[in-house]
Amino acid sequence: MDLDWLRDFIALAEHGNFSRAADARHVTQPAFSRRVRALEDWIGTPLFVRSAQGAILSAAGQAFQPLAVELVVSLDRARRETIAAGEQQTTSLS
C-alpha cells in the first residue's frame, strides 16, 4: 500500500477522468493508471467503472471513498504532529 495510491484514488473520484486526475497529481497518465490499478489489485476489487466518457466510482469505490479520505487526513495529521513533537525536543547532545 502506498499513500500516493490513496491520493490518486481521491483525485480520480473527484475528476472522473484519468487524464485530468493525472494532471492534478502531476504524474503521467500511464503512471497514474498503473497506480490506480495497483490499489484495486491490493484491495481486491475494482473501485471504478471505466468507460470512454471517464471513470465513475463502483459500489466498492463508493464505500471506500470516505475511508480513503479519512486515512489520508489521519496520516497527514500524524505526520504533522510527529514533526511538531520532534521539534519540541529540547535535549541537547554534549
Backbone as numpy.savetxt, mean C-alpha at the origin, in Angstrom:
# Nx Ny Nz CAx CAy CAz Cx Cy Cz
5.50 -9.66 2.55 4.65 -8.48 2.55 5.54 -7.25 2.55
5.18 -6.30 1.72 5.94 -5.07 1.56 4.97 -3.90 1.78
5.38 -2.91 2.54 4.53 -1.76 2.80 4.15 -1.05 1.50
5.04 -1.04 0.52 4.72 -0.43 -0.78 3.54 -1.13 -1.44
3.39 -2.43 -1.22 2.26 -3.14 -1.79 0.95 -2.56 -1.27
0.91 -2.27 0.03 -0.30 -1.69 0.62 -0.57 -0.30 0.06
0.49 0.50 -0.05 0.33 1.85 -0.59 -0.14 1.79 -2.06
0.38 0.83 -2.81 -0.04 0.65 -4.20 -1.51 0.23 -4.28
-1.90 -0.68 -3.42 -3.29 -1.13 -3.37 -4.21 0.06 -3.13
-3.86 0.89 -2.15 -4.68 2.05 -1.82 -4.74 3.01 -3.00
-3.62 3.24 -3.66 -3.59 4.14 -4.81 -4.46 3.62 -5.94
-4.39 2.33 -6.23 -5.20 1.78 -7.31 -6.68 1.82 -6.96
-7.00 1.57 -5.71 -8.40 1.66 -5.28 -8.92 3.08 -5.46
-8.07 4.08 -5.19 -8.48 5.47 -5.32 -8.58 5.91 -6.78
-7.61 5.52 -7.60 -7.55 6.00 -8.98 -8.34 5.13 -9.96
-8.48 3.85 -9.68 -9.23 2.96 -10.55 -8.58 2.69 -11.89
-7.31 3.05 -12.01 -6.59 2.90 -13.27 -5.12 2.65 -12.96
-4.55 1.60 -13.56 -3.17 1.24 -13.26 -2.18 2.34 -13.62
-2.35 2.95 -14.79 -1.40 3.98 -15.22 -1.44 5.20 -14.31
-2.63 5.67 -13.99 -2.74 6.84 -13.11 -2.24 6.55 -11.71
-2.54 5.36 -11.21 -2.08 4.99 -9.87 -0.56 4.85 -9.85
0.01 4.26 -10.90 1.47 4.13 -10.98 2.13 5.51 -11.04
1.55 6.42 -11.80 2.06 7.79 -11.86 2.02 8.43 -10.47
0.92 8.26 -9.77 0.78 8.84 -8.44 1.81 8.27 -7.46
2.19 7.02 -7.68 3.16 6.35 -6.80 4.59 6.52 -7.32
4.76 7.19 -8.45 6.09 7.47 -9.03 6.86 6.19 -9.36
6.15 5.23 -9.96 6.77 3.99 -10.43 6.25 3.71 -11.84
6.94 2.85 -12.54 6.47 2.47 -13.87 5.22 1.61 -13.73
4.40 1.64 -14.76 3.17 0.84 -14.72 3.46 -0.65 -14.63
4.46 -1.21 -15.36 4.73 -2.64 -15.21 5.17 -3.01 -13.78
6.02 -2.18 -13.18 6.46 -2.46 -11.80 5.28 -2.37 -10.84
4.44 -1.37 -11.04 3.25 -1.20 -10.21 2.34 -2.42 -10.32
2.10 -2.87 -11.54 1.24 -4.04 -11.76 1.81 -5.28 -11.08
3.13 -5.45 -11.16 3.77 -6.60 -10.50 3.57 -6.55 -8.99
3.67 -5.35 -8.42 3.52 -5.23 -6.97 2.08 -5.50 -6.54
1.11 -5.03 -7.32 -0.29 -5.31 -7.00 -0.53 -6.81 -7.09
0.00 -7.44 -8.13 -0.15 -8.90 -8.28 0.53 -9.64 -7.13
1.67 -9.15 -6.69 2.38 -9.78 -5.57 1.54 -9.73 -4.30
0.88 -8.59 -4.06 -0.01 -8.49 -2.90 -1.16 -9.47 -3.02
-1.76 -9.55 -4.19 -2.86 -10.49 -4.39 -2.39 -11.93 -4.19
-1.20 -12.24 -4.68 -0.65 -13.59 -4.48 -0.42 -13.86 -3.00
0.11 -12.86 -2.29 0.39 -13.02 -0.86 -0.90 -13.23 -0.08
-1.94 -12.46 -0.44 -3.22 -12.60 0.26 -3.92 -13.88 -0.17
-3.80 -14.22 -1.45 -4.39 -15.47 -1.92 -5.69 -15.32 -2.67
-6.04 -14.09 -3.04 -7.27 -13.86 -3.78 -7.17 -12.55 -4.55
-7.86 -12.42 -5.68 -7.85 -11.15 -6.41 -8.50 -10.04 -5.60
-7.87 -8.88 -5.61 -8.40 -7.71 -4.90 -9.08 -6.74 -5.84
-8.86 -6.93 -7.15 -9.44 -6.05 -8.16 -10.07 -6.86 -9.27
-11.10 -6.30 -9.87 -11.68 -6.81 -11.10 -11.14 -5.91 -12.20
-10.35 -6.50 -13.08 -9.69 -5.73 -14.13 -10.53 -5.75 -15.41
-10.55 -4.61 -16.09 -11.24 -4.51 -17.38 -10.51 -3.49 -18.23
-10.95 -3.33 -19.46 -10.34 -2.34 -20.35 -10.55 -0.92 -19.81
-11.58 -0.73 -19.03 -11.86 0.59 -18.46 -11.05 0.89 -17.20
-10.40 -0.11 -16.63 -9.61 0.10 -15.42 -9.75 -1.05 -14.45
-9.72 -0.73 -13.19 -9.80 -1.76 -12.15 -10.71 -1.26 -11.04
-11.60 -2.13 -10.60 -12.45 -1.82 -9.45 -12.21 -2.89 -8.39
-12.48 -2.53 -7.16 -12.28 -3.48 -6.07 -13.21 -4.68 -6.21
-12.65 -5.85 -5.99 -13.46 -7.07 -5.89 -14.10 -7.06 -4.50
-14.92 -8.05 -4.21 -15.51 -8.15 -2.87 -14.40 -8.28 -1.83
-13.39 -9.06 -2.13 -12.25 -9.21 -1.21 -11.52 -7.88 -1.06
-11.35 -7.16 -2.16 -10.69 -5.86 -2.12 -11.46 -4.86 -1.28
-12.78 -4.89 -1.38 -13.62 -4.00 -0.57 -13.46 -4.32 0.91
-13.35 -5.59 1.23 -13.15 -5.98 2.63 -11.76 -5.59 3.12
-10.78 -5.67 2.23 -9.39 -5.40 2.60 -9.06 -3.92 2.69
-9.75 -3.08 1.92 -9.39 -1.67 1.83 -9.29 -0.96 3.18
-10.30 -1.02 4.05 -10.16 -0.31 5.32 -9.04 -0.88 6.19
-8.80 -2.16 6.06 -7.71 -2.79 6.82 -6.36 -2.31 6.31
-6.22 -2.19 5.00 -4.96 -1.71 4.42 -4.68 -0.28 4.84
-5.70 0.56 4.82 -5.53 1.95 5.24 -5.13 2.00 6.71
-5.79 1.22 7.52 -5.48 1.16 8.95 -4.04 0.70 9.19
-3.61 -0.31 8.45 -2.24 -0.80 8.58 -1.21 0.27 8.23
-1.42 0.96 7.12 -0.48 1.99 6.69 -0.43 3.13 7.71
-1.59 3.57 8.17 -1.64 4.64 9.17 -0.94 4.20 10.45
-1.20 2.98 10.90 -0.59 2.48 12.13 0.92 2.34 11.99
1.38 1.83 10.87 2.82 1.68 10.66 3.51 3.03 10.56
2.89 3.98 9.89 3.46 5.33 9.82 3.55 5.95 11.21
2.50 5.79 12.01 2.50 6.32 13.37 3.56 5.63 14.22
3.69 4.32 14.10 4.70 3.58 14.86 6.10 4.07 14.51
6.34 4.33 13.25 7.65 4.83 12.83 7.92 6.20 13.43
6.94 7.11 13.31 7.11 8.46 13.86 7.35 8.44 15.36
6.57 7.64 16.09 6.70 7.58 17.54 8.03 6.96 17.95
8.50 5.99 17.19 9.79 5.36 17.49 10.93 6.33 17.24
10.85 7.08 16.16 11.87 8.09 15.86 11.89 9.14 16.97
10.71 9.59 17.39 10.62 10.59 18.44 11.21 10.07 19.75
10.94 8.82 20.07 11.49 8.23 21.29 13.01 8.15 21.21
13.52 7.82 20.05 14.97 7.76 19.86 15.62 9.12 19.98
14.93 10.16 19.52 15.47 11.51 19.60 15.44 12.06 21.02
14.57 11.53 21.86 14.47 11.99 23.24 15.51 11.35 24.16
16.16 10.34 23.66 17.15 9.62 24.46 18.28 10.60 24.82
18.55 10.70 26.09 19.55 11.68 26.55 20.85 11.04 26.98
20.95 9.76 26.90 22.17 9.08 27.31 23.29 9.46 26.35
24.42 9.82 26.91 25.56 10.13 26.06 26.67 9.13 26.31
27.43 8.88 25.30 28.55 7.95 25.40 29.75 8.67 25.97
30.51 7.98 26.79 31.73 8.59 27.30 32.90 7.65 27.16
